[in-house]
Tab-separated table of C-alpha atoms in Angstrom:
chain	number	residue	atom	x	y	z
A	917	MET	CA	79.081	96.247	-87.142
A	918	THR	CA	79.433	99.669	-85.636
A	919	PRO	CA	78.447	102.823	-87.538
A	920	ALA	CA	82.109	103.832	-87.614
A	921	THR	CA	83.067	100.602	-89.324
A	922	GLN	CA	80.159	100.982	-91.726
A	923	GLU	CA	81.409	104.449	-92.661
A	924	MET	CA	84.820	103.000	-93.513
A	925	LEU	CA	83.449	100.531	-96.052
A	926	PRO	CA	83.826	101.615	-99.695
A	927	ARG	CA	80.857	103.537	-101.008
A	928	THR	CA	81.599	103.184	-104.718
A	929	GLY	CA	79.542	100.741	-106.707
A	930	ARG	CA	81.215	97.609	-107.924
A	931	SER	CA	80.463	98.549	-111.519
A	932	GLU	CA	82.967	101.358	-111.038
A	933	TRP	CA	85.635	98.818	-110.127
A	934	VAL	CA	85.902	97.654	-113.766
A	935	ARG	CA	88.926	99.084	-115.523
A	936	LEU	CA	88.692	100.253	-119.112
A	937	ARG	CA	91.852	98.293	-119.842
A	938	THR	CA	90.148	95.046	-118.843
A	939	LEU	CA	87.369	95.469	-121.407
A	940	THR	CA	89.756	96.649	-124.129
A	941	VAL	CA	91.948	93.577	-123.611
A	942	LEU	CA	88.902	91.316	-123.879
A	943	ARG	CA	87.874	93.155	-127.034
A	944	TRP	CA	91.333	92.668	-128.543
A	945	ILE	CA	90.976	88.932	-127.922
A	946	ALA	CA	87.558	88.984	-129.616
A	947	VAL	CA	88.970	90.942	-132.581
A	948	ILE	CA	91.801	88.445	-133.063
A	949	GLY	CA	89.313	85.578	-132.978
A	950	GLN	CA	87.022	87.305	-135.495
A	951	LEU	CA	89.908	88.000	-137.886
A	952	ILE	CA	91.033	84.366	-137.694
A	953	ALA	CA	87.473	83.058	-138.245
A	954	VAL	CA	86.832	85.318	-141.251
A	955	GLY	CA	90.243	84.535	-142.762
A	956	VAL	CA	89.921	80.757	-142.361
A	957	ALA	CA	86.324	80.711	-143.688
A	958	SER	CA	87.149	82.741	-146.787
A	959	ARG	CA	90.571	81.327	-147.676
A	960	ALA	CA	90.679	77.797	-146.279
A	961	PHE	CA	87.041	76.818	-146.873
A	962	HIS	CA	86.390	79.236	-149.756
A	963	LEU	CA	83.037	80.302	-148.338
A	964	GLN	CA	81.306	83.191	-150.064
A	965	PHE	CA	80.125	86.094	-147.905
A	966	PRO	CA	80.841	89.872	-147.854
A	967	VAL	CA	84.401	89.612	-146.552
A	968	GLY	CA	85.094	93.319	-147.039
A	969	LEU	CA	82.115	94.337	-144.954
A	970	CYS	CA	83.144	91.869	-142.262
A	971	TYR	CA	86.616	93.399	-142.089
A	972	LEU	CA	84.992	96.837	-141.927
A	973	VAL	CA	82.860	95.785	-138.939
A	974	ILE	CA	85.914	94.294	-137.226
A	975	GLY	CA	87.735	97.541	-137.986
A	976	THR	CA	85.161	99.494	-135.982
A	977	ALA	CA	86.039	97.440	-132.915
A	978	ILE	CA	89.749	98.081	-133.519
A	979	LEU	CA	89.068	101.805	-133.931
A	980	ALA	CA	87.016	101.882	-130.723
A	981	ASN	CA	89.862	100.252	-128.805
A	982	LEU	CA	92.461	102.636	-130.228
A	983	LEU	CA	90.338	105.662	-129.295
A	984	ALA	CA	89.911	104.316	-125.769
A	985	ILE	CA	93.679	103.807	-125.439
A	986	PHE	CA	94.610	107.247	-126.772
A	987	PHE	CA	91.997	109.313	-124.947
A	988	TYR	CA	91.879	107.620	-121.535
A	989	PRO	CA	94.578	106.514	-119.068
A	990	GLU	CA	95.149	102.815	-118.483
A	991	ASN	CA	93.808	103.037	-114.913
A	992	LYS	CA	90.498	104.566	-116.021
A	993	ARG	CA	87.580	103.132	-114.019
A	994	LEU	CA	84.337	102.897	-115.933
A	995	THR	CA	81.085	104.209	-114.558
A	996	GLU	CA	77.944	102.094	-114.784
A	997	SER	CA	76.786	103.890	-117.946
A	998	GLU	CA	80.199	103.721	-119.641
A	999	ALA	CA	80.568	100.002	-119.001
A	1000	LEU	CA	77.026	99.374	-120.281
A	1001	LEU	CA	77.683	101.354	-123.481
A	1002	MET	CA	80.883	99.415	-124.166
A	1003	LEU	CA	79.111	96.095	-123.778
A	1004	LEU	CA	76.183	97.263	-125.917
A	1005	PHE	CA	78.703	98.171	-128.627
A	1006	ASP	CA	80.177	94.663	-128.442
A	1007	VAL	CA	76.714	93.094	-128.777
A	1008	ALA	CA	75.890	95.322	-131.750
A	1009	GLN	CA	79.224	94.641	-133.465
A	1010	LEU	CA	78.891	90.878	-133.089
A	1011	SER	CA	75.250	91.011	-134.228
A	1012	VAL	CA	76.245	92.802	-137.452
A	1013	LEU	CA	78.942	90.183	-138.078
A	1014	LEU	CA	76.374	87.429	-137.609
A	1015	PHE	CA	74.005	89.237	-139.984
A	1016	LEU	CA	76.735	89.217	-142.650
A	1017	THR	CA	77.736	85.575	-142.082
A	1018	GLY	CA	74.566	83.510	-141.997
A	1019	GLY	CA	72.843	84.521	-138.754
A	1020	LEU	CA	72.098	81.567	-136.475
A	1021	HIS	CA	73.410	79.196	-139.142
A	1022	ASN	CA	76.810	80.451	-137.980
A	1023	PRO	CA	77.930	78.386	-134.934
A	1024	PHE	CA	79.915	81.348	-133.571
A	1025	ALA	CA	76.598	82.982	-132.627
A	1026	ILE	CA	77.022	81.435	-129.176
A	1027	LEU	CA	79.734	84.030	-128.430
A	1028	ILE	CA	77.054	86.692	-128.006
A	1029	LEU	CA	76.677	85.364	-124.453
A	1030	ALA	CA	80.058	86.828	-123.459
A	1031	PRO	CA	78.956	90.481	-122.930
A	1032	VAL	CA	75.978	89.314	-120.854
A	1033	THR	CA	78.265	87.285	-118.610
A	1034	ILE	CA	80.566	90.277	-118.085
A	1035	ALA	CA	77.588	92.524	-117.285
A	1036	ALA	CA	76.187	90.040	-114.766
A	1037	THR	CA	79.553	90.006	-113.016
A	1038	ALA	CA	80.099	93.750	-112.722
A	1039	LEU	CA	76.925	95.768	-113.368
A	1040	HIS	CA	73.689	96.437	-111.519
A	1041	LEU	CA	70.436	94.621	-112.217
A	1042	ARG	CA	68.958	97.400	-114.373
A	1043	SER	CA	71.969	97.374	-116.707
A	1044	ILE	CA	71.916	93.582	-116.897
A	1045	LEU	CA	68.250	93.608	-117.910
A	1046	ILE	CA	68.907	96.240	-120.587
A	1047	LEU	CA	71.856	94.350	-122.059
A	1048	GLY	CA	70.030	91.012	-121.866
A	1049	GLY	CA	66.984	92.464	-123.624
A	1050	VAL	CA	69.114	93.977	-126.401
A	1051	THR	CA	70.990	90.684	-126.808
A	1052	ILE	CA	67.779	88.644	-127.145
A	1053	ALA	CA	66.344	91.190	-129.608
A	1054	SER	CA	69.535	91.106	-131.688
A	1055	ILE	CA	69.750	87.336	-131.810
A	1056	THR	CA	66.079	87.150	-132.753
A	1057	PHE	CA	66.625	89.633	-135.590
A	1058	VAL	CA	69.610	87.783	-137.100
A	1059	ALA	CA	67.686	84.501	-136.819
A	1060	VAL	CA	65.061	85.932	-139.172
A	1061	ALA	CA	67.055	88.366	-141.345
A	1062	HIS	CA	70.625	87.650	-142.434
A	1063	LEU	CA	72.834	87.219	-145.492
A	1064	PRO	CA	73.426	83.556	-146.334
A	1065	MET	CA	76.845	81.990	-146.603
A	1066	ARG	CA	77.569	79.992	-149.746
A	1067	THR	CA	80.139	77.450	-150.768
A	1068	SER	CA	82.499	78.027	-153.675
A	1069	ASP	CA	79.990	76.428	-156.056
A	1070	GLY	CA	77.141	78.678	-154.870
A	1071	GLN	CA	75.326	76.262	-152.570
A	1072	VAL	CA	73.700	77.939	-149.565
A	1073	LEU	CA	74.935	76.694	-146.198
A	1074	GLU	CA	72.020	76.438	-143.828
A	1075	THR	CA	70.656	74.131	-141.148
A	1076	PRO	CA	67.047	72.915	-140.834
A	1077	LEU	CA	64.619	75.387	-139.287
A	1078	THR	CA	64.081	73.079	-136.322
A	1079	PHE	CA	67.779	73.299	-135.475
A	1080	VAL	CA	67.757	77.072	-136.012
A	1081	PHE	CA	64.844	77.431	-133.606
A	1082	GLY	CA	66.561	75.161	-131.080
A	1083	PHE	CA	69.767	77.187	-131.381
A	1084	TRP	CA	67.839	80.444	-130.882
A	1085	LEU	CA	66.027	79.015	-127.853
A	1086	ALA	CA	69.300	77.743	-126.380
A	1087	ILE	CA	70.883	81.193	-126.705
A	1088	VAL	CA	67.864	82.913	-125.132
A	1089	ILE	CA	67.883	80.461	-122.225
A	1090	GLY	CA	71.651	80.841	-122.011
A	1091	VAL	CA	71.337	84.624	-121.730
A	1092	ALA	CA	68.880	84.291	-118.838
A	1093	PHE	CA	70.759	81.461	-117.112
A	1094	GLN	CA	74.179	83.058	-117.464
A	1095	ALA	CA	72.866	86.350	-116.108
A	1096	VAL	CA	71.179	84.771	-113.080
A	1097	TYR	CA	73.938	82.269	-112.312
A	1098	THR	CA	76.851	84.676	-112.739
A	1099	ARG	CA	75.118	87.455	-110.810
A	1100	ARG	CA	74.287	85.109	-107.941
A	1101	VAL	CA	77.862	83.879	-107.628
A	1102	SER	CA	79.235	87.405	-107.987
A	1103	GLU	CA	76.911	88.747	-105.277
A	1104	GLU	CA	77.984	86.034	-102.851
A	1105	MET	CA	81.659	86.704	-103.553
A	1106	ASN	CA	81.163	90.453	-103.157
A	1107	ALA	CA	79.247	89.974	-99.912
A	1108	MET	CA	81.981	87.740	-98.536
A	1109	SER	CA	84.622	90.270	-99.582
A	1110	ASP	CA	82.800	93.117	-97.817
A	1111	ALA	CA	82.238	90.988	-94.743
A	1112	LEU	CA	85.880	89.971	-94.503
A	1113	LEU	CA	86.890	93.614	-94.884
A	1114	ALA	CA	84.554	94.536	-92.034
A	1115	THR	CA	86.017	91.718	-89.931
A	1116	GLN	CA	89.557	92.918	-90.506
A	1117	MET	CA	88.585	96.487	-89.551
A	1118	ALA	CA	86.848	95.276	-86.400
A	1119	LEU	CA	89.891	93.223	-85.417
A	1120	ALA	CA	92.253	96.133	-86.125
A	1121	ARG	CA	90.092	98.437	-83.989
A	1122	GLU	CA	90.054	95.953	-81.098
A	1123	GLN	CA	93.822	95.473	-81.398
A	1124	LYS	CA	94.372	99.245	-81.252
A	1125	LEU	CA	92.191	99.498	-78.155
A	1126	THR	CA	94.112	96.682	-76.495
A	1127	ASP	CA	97.462	98.234	-77.352
A	1128	LEU	CA	96.257	101.626	-76.181
A	1129	GLY	CA	95.144	100.143	-72.868
A	1130	GLY	CA	98.606	98.709	-72.267
A	1131	VAL	CA	100.326	101.992	-73.138
A	1132	VAL	CA	98.004	103.974	-70.862
A	1133	ALA	CA	98.498	101.551	-67.978
A	1134	ALA	CA	102.260	101.708	-68.359
A	1135	ALA	CA	102.167	105.514	-68.553
A	1136	ALA	CA	100.049	105.669	-65.397
A	1137	HIS	CA	102.561	103.501	-63.574
A	1138	GLU	CA	105.630	105.404	-64.765
A	1139	LEU	CA	104.170	108.878	-64.093
A	1140	GLY	CA	103.058	108.009	-60.571
A	1141	THR	CA	106.466	108.658	-58.999
A	1142	PRO	CA	107.165	112.095	-60.560
A	1143	LEU	CA	103.635	113.253	-59.764
A	1144	ALA	CA	104.061	112.167	-56.158
A	1145	THR	CA	107.332	114.129	-56.021
A	1146	ILE	CA	105.639	117.228	-57.462
A	1147	LYS	CA	102.892	116.970	-54.868
A	1148	LEU	CA	105.360	116.557	-52.009
A	1149	VAL	CA	107.515	119.507	-53.036
A	1150	SER	CA	104.494	121.746	-53.672
A	1151	SER	CA	103.108	120.892	-50.214
A	1152	GLU	CA	106.419	121.842	-48.589
A	1153	LEU	CA	106.557	125.076	-50.566
A	1154	LEU	CA	103.016	125.865	-49.473
A	1155	GLU	CA	104.147	125.737	-45.845
A	1156	ASP	CA	107.367	127.705	-46.335
A	1157	LEU	CA	106.377	130.457	-48.764
A	1158	ASP	CA	105.344	133.901	-47.630
A	1159	GLY	CA	102.882	135.942	-49.620
A	1160	ASP	CA	99.431	135.025	-50.820
A	1161	ASP	CA	100.311	134.949	-54.524
A	1162	LEU	CA	103.146	132.466	-54.119
A	1163	ARG	CA	101.110	130.280	-51.799
A	1164	ASP	CA	98.243	130.286	-54.283
A	1165	ASP	CA	100.615	129.181	-57.054
A	1166	ALA	CA	102.005	126.371	-54.917
A	1167	ARG	CA	98.494	125.287	-53.970
A	1168	LEU	CA	97.534	125.268	-57.676
A	1169	ILE	CA	100.522	123.064	-58.510
A	1170	ARG	CA	99.560	120.623	-55.769
A	1171	ASP	CA	95.902	120.515	-56.864
A	1172	GLN	CA	96.822	119.925	-60.495
A	1173	ALA	CA	99.185	117.124	-59.483
A	1174	ASP	CA	96.296	115.528	-57.576
A	1175	ARG	CA	94.107	115.904	-60.643
A	1176	CYS	CA	96.713	114.221	-62.874
A	1177	ARG	CA	96.997	111.405	-60.321
A	1178	ASP	CA	93.227	110.831	-60.358
A	1179	ILE	CA	93.092	110.852	-64.160
A	1180	LEU	CA	95.934	108.377	-64.504
A	1181	ARG	CA	94.491	106.191	-61.754
A	1182	SER	CA	91.193	105.918	-63.641
A	1183	MET	CA	92.998	105.213	-66.911
A	1184	GLY	CA	95.470	102.720	-65.554
A	1185	ARG	CA	93.551	100.642	-63.025
A	1186	ALA	CA	94.562	97.455	-64.827
A	1187	GLY	CA	98.204	98.030	-63.932
A	1188	LYS	CA	101.282	97.820	-66.107
A	1189	ASP	CA	101.522	95.977	-69.423
A	1190	ASP	CA	102.849	92.793	-67.870
A	1191	VAL	CA	101.659	89.212	-67.525
A	1192	HIS	CA	98.509	90.395	-65.763
A	1193	MET	CA	97.679	92.586	-68.757
A	1194	ARG	CA	98.308	89.870	-71.328
A	1195	THR	CA	96.511	87.053	-69.482
A	1196	ALA	CA	93.476	86.833	-67.240
A	1197	PRO	CA	91.061	84.198	-65.879
A	1198	ILE	CA	88.465	83.117	-68.420
A	1199	SER	CA	85.672	84.596	-66.283
A	1200	THR	CA	87.435	87.991	-66.284
A	1201	VAL	CA	87.834	87.946	-70.073
A	1202	VAL	CA	84.148	87.098	-70.499
A	1203	GLU	CA	83.082	89.892	-68.138
A	1204	GLU	CA	85.351	92.332	-69.982
A	1205	ALA	CA	83.662	91.374	-73.262
A	1206	ALA	CA	80.228	91.899	-71.701
A	1207	LEU	CA	81.100	95.194	-69.982
A	1208	PRO	CA	79.632	97.569	-72.658
A	1209	HIS	CA	76.253	95.761	-72.444
A	1210	MET	CA	75.787	95.595	-68.668
A	1211	SER	CA	73.794	98.825	-68.479
A	1212	ARG	CA	71.412	98.299	-71.392
A	1213	GLY	CA	68.357	97.340	-69.393
A	1214	LYS	CA	68.817	93.550	-69.471
A	1215	ALA	CA	70.055	91.432	-66.560
A	1216	LEU	CA	73.317	89.620	-67.314
A	1217	HIS	CA	73.929	86.500	-65.202
A	1218	PHE	CA	77.495	85.155	-65.062
A	1219	ASP	CA	78.377	81.641	-64.008
A	1220	ALA	CA	81.809	80.037	-64.159
A	1221	GLY	CA	82.869	76.637	-62.961
A	1222	PRO	CA	84.712	73.465	-63.902
A	1223	GLY	CA	83.114	70.783	-66.021
A	1224	GLU	CA	83.453	67.074	-65.477
A	1225	GLY	CA	87.000	66.335	-64.439
A	1226	GLY	CA	88.093	69.983	-64.529
A	1227	GLU	CA	90.150	71.615	-61.799
A	1228	ALA	CA	88.517	74.204	-59.538
A	1229	ARG	CA	90.996	76.981	-60.362
A	1230	HIS	CA	89.908	79.283	-63.182
A	1231	PRO	CA	92.167	78.772	-66.211
A	1232	MET	CA	94.282	81.725	-67.285
A	1233	VAL	CA	93.782	82.616	-70.964
A	1234	ARG	CA	95.391	85.111	-73.307
A	1235	ARG	CA	93.465	88.360	-73.702
A	1236	GLN	CA	93.303	88.126	-77.472
A	1237	PRO	CA	91.417	90.924	-79.296
A	1238	GLU	CA	89.700	88.307	-81.473
A	1239	VAL	CA	88.278	86.552	-78.407
A	1240	ILE	CA	87.094	89.733	-76.679
A	1241	HIS	CA	85.532	91.297	-79.772
A	1242	GLY	CA	83.942	88.030	-80.919
A	1243	LEU	CA	82.358	87.325	-77.528
A	1244	ARG	CA	81.258	90.966	-77.299
A	1245	ASN	CA	79.362	90.665	-80.581
A	1246	LEU	CA	77.652	87.468	-79.437
A	1247	ILE	CA	76.669	89.048	-76.126
A	1248	GLN	CA	75.389	92.135	-77.927
A	1249	ASN	CA	73.179	89.958	-80.099
A	1250	ALA	CA	71.781	88.187	-77.018
A	1251	VAL	CA	71.118	91.472	-75.187
A	1252	ASP	CA	69.453	92.962	-78.270
A	1253	PHE	CA	66.910	90.167	-78.574
A	1254	ALA	CA	66.459	89.065	-74.956
A	1255	ASP	CA	63.253	89.890	-73.126
A	1256	ASP	CA	64.790	90.359	-69.670
A	1257	ASP	CA	67.720	88.037	-68.980
A	1258	VAL	CA	70.956	86.843	-70.577
A	1259	TRP	CA	73.000	83.978	-69.134
A	1260	ILE	CA	76.746	83.772	-69.798
A	1261	GLU	CA	78.363	80.567	-68.592
A	1262	SER	CA	82.038	79.611	-68.630
A	1263	GLU	CA	83.042	75.986	-68.202
A	1264	TRP	CA	86.327	74.183	-68.531
A	1265	THR	CA	87.830	70.725	-68.421
A	1266	ASP	CA	91.398	69.501	-68.781
A	1267	ASN	CA	91.080	69.627	-72.587
A	1268	GLN	CA	88.474	72.249	-73.406
A	1269	ILE	CA	87.145	75.705	-72.499
A	1270	VAL	CA	83.514	76.478	-73.299
A	1271	VAL	CA	81.557	79.732	-73.159
A	1272	ARG	CA	77.789	79.426	-73.502
A	1273	ILE	CA	75.518	82.455	-74.085
A	1274	SER	CA	71.726	82.090	-73.858
A	1275	ASP	CA	68.752	84.409	-73.452
A	1276	ASP	CA	65.006	84.409	-72.892
A	1277	GLY	CA	64.064	86.009	-76.214
A	1278	ALA	CA	62.342	84.616	-79.286
A	1279	GLY	CA	65.419	82.715	-80.489
A	1280	TYR	CA	66.753	82.419	-84.013
A	1281	PRO	CA	64.203	82.256	-86.856
A	1282	SER	CA	64.037	78.658	-87.966
A	1283	HIS	CA	64.566	79.508	-91.644
A	1284	ILE	CA	68.006	81.066	-91.009
A	1285	LEU	CA	69.234	78.746	-88.271
A	1286	GLY	CA	71.300	76.770	-90.759
A	1287	ARG	CA	72.743	79.924	-92.338
A	1288	ILE	CA	73.923	81.680	-89.195
A	1289	GLY	CA	77.450	82.934	-89.726
A	1290	ASP	CA	76.970	83.826	-93.392
A	1291	PRO	CA	77.395	87.543	-94.139
A	1292	PHE	CA	74.389	89.760	-94.875
A	1293	VAL	CA	71.767	87.176	-93.914
A	1294	ARG	CA	69.470	90.035	-92.904
A	1295	ARG	CA	68.860	92.078	-96.059
A	1296	ARG	CA	66.932	95.018	-94.641
A	1297	ARG	CA	66.018	96.427	-91.276
A	1298	THR	CA	62.317	96.015	-90.628
A	1299	ASP	CA	60.261	98.218	-88.325
A	1300	GLY	CA	59.988	95.356	-85.863
A	1301	ALA	CA	63.756	94.924	-85.743
A	1302	ALA	CA	64.200	98.669	-85.323
A	1303	SER	CA	61.952	98.741	-82.260
A	1304	MET	CA	63.657	95.657	-80.826
A	1305	ARG	CA	67.158	97.050	-81.306
A	1306	PRO	CA	66.943	100.818	-80.750
A	1307	GLY	CA	70.026	102.760	-81.770
A	1308	TYR	CA	71.443	99.813	-83.693
A	1309	GLU	CA	72.721	100.688	-87.171
A	1310	GLY	CA	74.460	97.453	-88.116
A	1311	MET	CA	74.651	95.751	-91.492
A	1312	GLY	CA	73.790	92.200	-90.453
A	1313	LEU	CA	77.462	91.300	-90.032
A	1314	GLY	CA	77.678	90.921	-86.256
A	1315	LEU	CA	77.412	87.136	-86.104
A	1316	PHE	CA	79.645	86.724	-89.156
A	1317	ILE	CA	82.363	88.888	-87.591
A	1318	ALA	CA	82.063	87.067	-84.267
A	1319	LYS	CA	82.191	83.649	-85.907
A	1320	THR	CA	85.139	84.564	-88.132
A	1321	LEU	CA	87.193	86.109	-85.337
A	1322	LEU	CA	86.533	83.278	-82.887
A	1323	GLU	CA	87.260	80.571	-85.439
A	1324	ARG	CA	90.623	82.228	-86.056
A	1325	THR	CA	91.476	81.449	-82.433
A	1326	GLY	CA	90.551	77.776	-82.866
A	1327	ALA	CA	86.987	77.966	-81.560
A	1328	GLU	CA	84.062	75.895	-82.772
A	1329	LEU	CA	80.662	77.622	-82.641
A	1330	THR	CA	77.271	75.958	-82.291
A	1331	PHE	CA	73.984	77.861	-82.708
A	1332	ALA	CA	70.643	76.551	-81.434
A	1333	ASN	CA	67.349	77.578	-79.864
A	1334	GLY	CA	66.434	76.799	-76.286
A	1335	ALA	CA	62.829	75.850	-77.035
A	1336	ASP	CA	60.891	74.065	-79.754
A	1337	PRO	CA	58.919	76.698	-81.720
A	1338	PHE	CA	55.868	74.399	-81.703
A	1339	LEU	CA	55.581	74.317	-77.906
A	1340	GLU	CA	53.011	76.358	-76.076
A	1341	PRO	CA	54.350	79.456	-74.288
A	1342	SER	CA	53.612	77.864	-70.935
A	1343	GLU	CA	55.823	74.903	-71.883
A	1344	HIS	CA	58.887	77.022	-72.736
A	1345	PRO	CA	61.866	76.734	-70.364
A	1346	GLU	CA	63.353	79.819	-68.758
A	1347	ARG	CA	66.186	79.947	-71.287
A	1348	LYS	CA	63.941	79.675	-74.300
A	1349	GLY	CA	65.798	81.990	-76.677
A	1350	ALA	CA	68.983	81.710	-78.706
A	1351	ILE	CA	71.923	79.647	-77.476
A	1352	VAL	CA	75.495	80.057	-78.698
A	1353	GLU	CA	78.194	77.709	-77.524
A	1354	VAL	CA	81.843	78.575	-78.188
A	1355	ALA	CA	84.330	75.782	-77.503
A	1356	TRP	CA	88.137	76.008	-77.695
A	1357	PRO	CA	90.767	73.318	-77.296
A	1358	ARG	CA	92.451	74.401	-74.082
A	1359	GLU	CA	95.914	74.578	-75.615
A	1360	ARG	CA	94.684	77.082	-78.246
A	1361	LEU	CA	93.312	79.556	-75.702
A	1362	GLY	CA	94.987	78.926	-72.367
A	1363	ALA	CA	98.323	80.337	-71.273
A	1364	GLU	CA	101.171	77.951	-70.539
A	1365	PRO	CA	101.132	76.802	-66.883
A	1366	ARG	CA	104.674	78.017	-66.233
A	1367	SER	CA	103.829	81.494	-67.486
A	1368	GLN	CA	100.983	81.666	-64.976
A	1369	ALA	CA	103.272	81.020	-62.059
A	1370	ALA	CA	106.295	82.944	-63.351
A	1371	PRO	CA	107.351	86.203	-61.646
A	1372	LEU	CA	106.358	89.398	-63.369
A	1373	GLY	CA	109.928	90.514	-63.839
A	1374	GLU	CA	111.361	94.004	-63.834
A	1375	ASN	CA	109.368	96.951	-65.111
A	1376	GLN	CA	110.536	98.007	-68.557
A	1377	PRO	CA	110.853	101.717	-69.402
A	1378	LEU	CA	108.522	103.184	-71.997
A	1379	ALA	CA	109.977	103.447	-75.487
A	1380	THR	CA	110.469	107.045	-76.573
């Protein structure tokens, strides 16, 4: 990923993505459940416990929700601290209810896991540890100190101590497991979301560059005739005019027309936005993808030819932004880690087009070979990586972006190393580094045969 793309990624923490309304709605659901549980226990089962105090504790949650609704807009986004305080309040409120209704003898004690699960989904590790510690401390307290619940005849409702201890241990383990499991899944989903966003931005940038190239080429073609006319007329005026000032002005007009011609020629060498702009031989598309990396101090070797049963003529393929940007990322990765040489081979048959990129570097680390293509495989930039890739400020998304973009065009990617890591250096082949093979079904990438042979047609005027 380029630094420009990195700058475009959102900088706000994900904890600040949680809306206040989301937590208040969840709290309303909890309040309704608590009111139903207290009402059924006291009226249907005639259990004896401080019902008034329970309603008072539930009332604090209702009051907290009403204050949040009246004082903050519905689209309020909570900061890390605000979200943590709200969840700590929920843990404290539920802990007081458990204290009033039998502690861990109350089966609803398991609901204290809910705030921890929410925190593991949205908050940072420090906040999760704080909330988890408070939750474990609270559940431990109500396991030891609580008001008993009694039946209508005064009998205390309680379970054996062994079951109480088992219930406490299950909740403690549940707090730890829920936090780790939910955070792990949430991190993977967040990483995939960021990576897909980066992929879309990279594709949009490549599409804009492609569109801009076509517009510039068409402009260069259309402006050629009027500039030639200006030059011709200014040259004739230069011969006919008397007076140094007028001749100097005519000469200036002619020189500036020449300058415009040179600028447009350099910008529009590819010609007009016609069939030749939209399609090109596979070898040309590969070389275009590699162009930014040809002057980076590594030798790039190109080879293109038919495979078994393939025709000698290079197949014409569509110049899709996904293909160019994806191959460019793969080539960049090879150039970054190659010692001296990178080989880029194009091969085709009647049914398939294959591009193979290999280098003479160290190859992929064996422990990530099976994970190549996942986003954010590389967590931090080490000093060794910094010296190997000077000026590179990526986020570890290059291979993910390349793989995602190329797979959108129907490609299948294979990653491997050119040499066994257990071989001696003298036994390594020349292409001992990383190997990437990109294979497309020919119909997914190639242009239709009749479009290759069709006339270019009339030039279309630029839209104004």
